[in-house]
Amino acid sequence: MQLSKDLLAGTVILIVVAVMWWMTTNFDSDPLGMAQGMPATHMPRLILGVIAGLTILMMAQAVLSGGEALGDLPPWQVVATVALMASAAFLFPVIGVPLTFLGVCALLPILWGRRNYMGIAAFSVGVPVAIYIVFKLLLGLRLPMGPLSAVGL
């Protein structure tokens, strides 16, 4: 078996997730009865667990399919994706989570060459709505809403 891009990237992601998981062990824990929604220690671990699980699936798929061998520099879209995600991190407190995800979900498929604009529009609206329903309504987390807080969201 050759070393594939997915195995290398997955290993790096799992190392970063492990370090971040360890960092959550230093968080102050809220008594379960006193926490509103999900306690501060549980939410990051939930997200990190999902990331680790998806990464393991990616790595398993690479092993089963033989994977794509390591090659030249990644395409320009990789650098642009990193820039888009980094800017999204800075936009969360400014324009809120839903509008940031709307922008990322609209720009990312176009950046990678998709031209099904109706599908992209549905994806761009559906993801922030799903995030709002799961994290704000079901889990009771206080998400930064940006200008949408003026309309009562």
Short mmCIF file of C-alpha atoms in Angstrom, two decimals:
data_model
loop_
_atom_site.label_atom_id
_atom_site.label_comp_id
_atom_site.label_asym_id
_atom_site.label_seq_id
_atom_site.Cartn_x
_atom_site.Cartn_y
_atom_site.Cartn_z
CA MET A 1 0.00 0.00 0.00
CA GLN A 2 1.29 3.44 -0.92
CA LEU A 3 1.07 6.51 1.26
CA SER A 4 -1.91 8.45 -0.04
CA LYS A 5 -2.91 12.08 0.32
CA ASP A 6 -5.94 11.10 2.39
CA LEU A 7 -3.90 9.03 4.84
CA LEU A 8 -1.37 11.81 5.31
CA ALA A 9 -4.04 14.50 5.70
CA GLY A 10 -6.07 12.24 8.00
CA THR A 11 -3.08 11.61 10.24
CA VAL A 12 -2.44 15.35 10.56
CA ILE A 13 -6.13 16.00 11.30
CA LEU A 14 -6.25 13.26 13.95
CA ILE A 15 -3.13 14.68 15.65
CA VAL A 16 -4.68 18.17 15.71
CA VAL A 17 -7.98 16.74 17.04
CA ALA A 18 -6.09 14.83 19.77
CA VAL A 19 -4.27 17.99 20.87
CA MET A 20 -7.50 19.98 20.88
CA TRP A 21 -9.28 17.23 22.81
CA TRP A 22 -6.50 17.35 25.41
CA MET A 23 -6.95 21.14 25.59
CA THR A 24 -10.63 20.63 26.50
CA THR A 25 -9.57 18.70 29.59
CA ASN A 26 -8.41 22.04 31.04
CA PHE A 27 -11.81 23.71 30.62
CA ASP A 28 -13.74 24.58 33.74
CA SER A 29 -16.69 22.23 33.97
CA ASP A 30 -20.19 23.39 34.79
CA PRO A 31 -22.32 21.33 37.11
CA LEU A 32 -24.69 19.45 34.77
CA GLY A 33 -27.75 20.86 36.49
CA MET A 34 -26.52 24.44 36.18
CA ALA A 35 -25.52 24.47 32.51
CA GLN A 36 -27.83 26.04 29.94
CA GLY A 37 -27.93 23.71 27.00
CA MET A 38 -24.74 21.71 26.61
CA PRO A 39 -21.91 22.26 29.13
CA ALA A 40 -18.79 24.03 27.89
CA THR A 41 -16.71 20.86 28.06
CA HIS A 42 -19.12 18.74 26.01
CA MET A 43 -19.66 20.87 22.91
CA PRO A 44 -16.03 21.03 21.71
CA ARG A 45 -15.64 17.32 22.35
CA LEU A 46 -18.78 16.57 20.35
CA ILE A 47 -17.47 18.55 17.38
CA LEU A 48 -13.99 17.03 17.69
CA GLY A 49 -15.51 13.55 17.86
CA VAL A 50 -17.46 14.16 14.65
CA ILE A 51 -14.32 15.47 12.94
CA ALA A 52 -12.32 12.43 14.09
CA GLY A 53 -15.05 10.04 12.97
CA LEU A 54 -15.32 11.60 9.51
CA THR A 55 -11.53 11.61 9.21
CA ILE A 56 -11.36 7.92 10.03
CA LEU A 57 -14.01 7.25 7.38
CA MET A 58 -11.97 9.25 4.85
CA MET A 59 -8.84 7.28 5.71
CA ALA A 60 -10.70 3.93 5.50
CA GLN A 61 -12.06 4.89 2.08
CA ALA A 62 -8.52 5.75 0.95
CA VAL A 63 -7.23 2.36 2.12
CA LEU A 64 -10.07 0.47 0.42
CA SER A 65 -9.77 2.35 -2.88
CA GLY A 66 -5.99 2.46 -2.98
CA GLY A 67 -5.93 6.23 -2.50
CA GLU A 68 -4.36 8.95 -4.56
CA ALA A 69 -0.59 8.98 -4.34
CA LEU A 70 1.29 11.93 -2.97
CA GLY A 71 2.16 14.25 -5.80
CA ASP A 72 2.85 17.83 -6.67
CA LEU A 73 1.65 20.91 -4.89
CA PRO A 74 -2.09 21.00 -4.24
CA PRO A 75 -4.25 23.02 -6.62
CA TRP A 76 -4.85 26.72 -5.98
CA GLN A 77 -8.32 25.85 -4.63
CA VAL A 78 -6.72 24.36 -1.51
CA VAL A 79 -5.04 27.64 -0.61
CA ALA A 80 -8.23 29.55 -1.44
CA THR A 81 -10.26 27.17 0.74
CA VAL A 82 -7.90 27.71 3.66
CA ALA A 83 -8.23 31.48 3.20
CA LEU A 84 -12.03 31.22 3.02
CA MET A 85 -12.21 29.13 6.20
CA ALA A 86 -9.80 31.43 8.05
CA SER A 87 -11.85 34.47 7.07
CA ALA A 88 -15.00 32.65 8.21
CA ALA A 89 -13.48 32.25 11.67
CA PHE A 90 -13.05 36.02 11.86
CA LEU A 91 -16.54 36.68 10.48
CA PHE A 92 -18.42 34.61 13.08
CA PRO A 93 -18.52 37.35 15.73
CA VAL A 94 -19.13 40.10 13.15
CA ILE A 95 -21.92 38.77 10.93
CA GLY A 96 -22.94 35.72 12.98
CA VAL A 97 -22.88 32.00 12.42
CA PRO A 98 -25.83 31.68 9.99
CA LEU A 99 -24.66 34.38 7.58
CA THR A 100 -21.07 33.15 7.72
CA PHE A 101 -22.13 29.59 6.90
CA LEU A 102 -24.41 30.89 4.15
CA GLY A 103 -21.42 32.61 2.53
CA VAL A 104 -19.04 29.67 2.99
CA CYS A 105 -21.58 27.17 1.66
CA ALA A 106 -22.23 29.38 -1.37
CA LEU A 107 -18.60 30.14 -2.20
CA LEU A 108 -16.95 26.78 -1.51
CA PRO A 109 -18.71 24.71 -4.21
CA ILE A 110 -18.24 27.50 -6.77
CA LEU A 111 -14.56 27.73 -5.81
CA TRP A 112 -14.17 24.02 -6.54
CA GLY A 113 -15.88 24.26 -9.93
CA ARG A 114 -19.50 23.31 -9.32
CA ARG A 115 -22.01 25.18 -11.45
CA ASN A 116 -25.33 23.73 -10.25
CA TYR A 117 -26.47 27.07 -8.85
CA MET A 118 -29.89 25.88 -7.70
CA GLY A 119 -28.29 23.03 -5.74
CA ILE A 120 -25.69 25.40 -4.32
CA ALA A 121 -28.44 27.83 -3.29
CA ALA A 122 -30.37 25.04 -1.53
CA PHE A 123 -27.17 23.86 0.17
CA SER A 124 -26.24 27.43 1.19
CA VAL A 125 -29.60 28.00 2.85
CA GLY A 126 -30.09 24.47 4.20
CA VAL A 127 -26.83 24.20 6.14
CA PRO A 128 -27.28 27.41 8.21
CA VAL A 129 -30.92 26.52 8.88
CA ALA A 130 -29.91 23.03 10.04
CA ILE A 131 -27.14 24.48 12.22
CA TYR A 132 -29.61 26.95 13.75
CA ILE A 133 -32.18 24.23 14.46
CA VAL A 134 -29.71 21.75 15.96
CA PHE A 135 -27.42 24.03 17.92
CA LYS A 136 -29.66 26.97 18.84
CA LEU A 137 -33.09 25.38 19.19
CA LEU A 138 -32.37 21.76 20.17
CA LEU A 139 -29.12 22.11 22.14
CA GLY A 140 -29.86 25.61 23.44
CA LEU A 141 -26.43 27.05 22.62
CA ARG A 142 -25.92 30.78 22.33
CA LEU A 143 -24.58 31.25 18.82
CA PRO A 144 -23.39 34.65 17.59
CA MET A 145 -26.24 35.75 15.33
CA GLY A 146 -24.82 39.06 14.08
CA PRO A 147 -27.40 41.27 12.35
CA LEU A 148 -29.97 38.46 12.48
CA SER A 149 -30.33 39.03 16.22
CA ALA A 150 -32.19 42.25 15.34
CA VAL A 151 -35.02 40.15 13.85
CA GLY A 152 -35.28 37.99 16.96
CA LEU A 153 -33.29 34.92 15.92
#
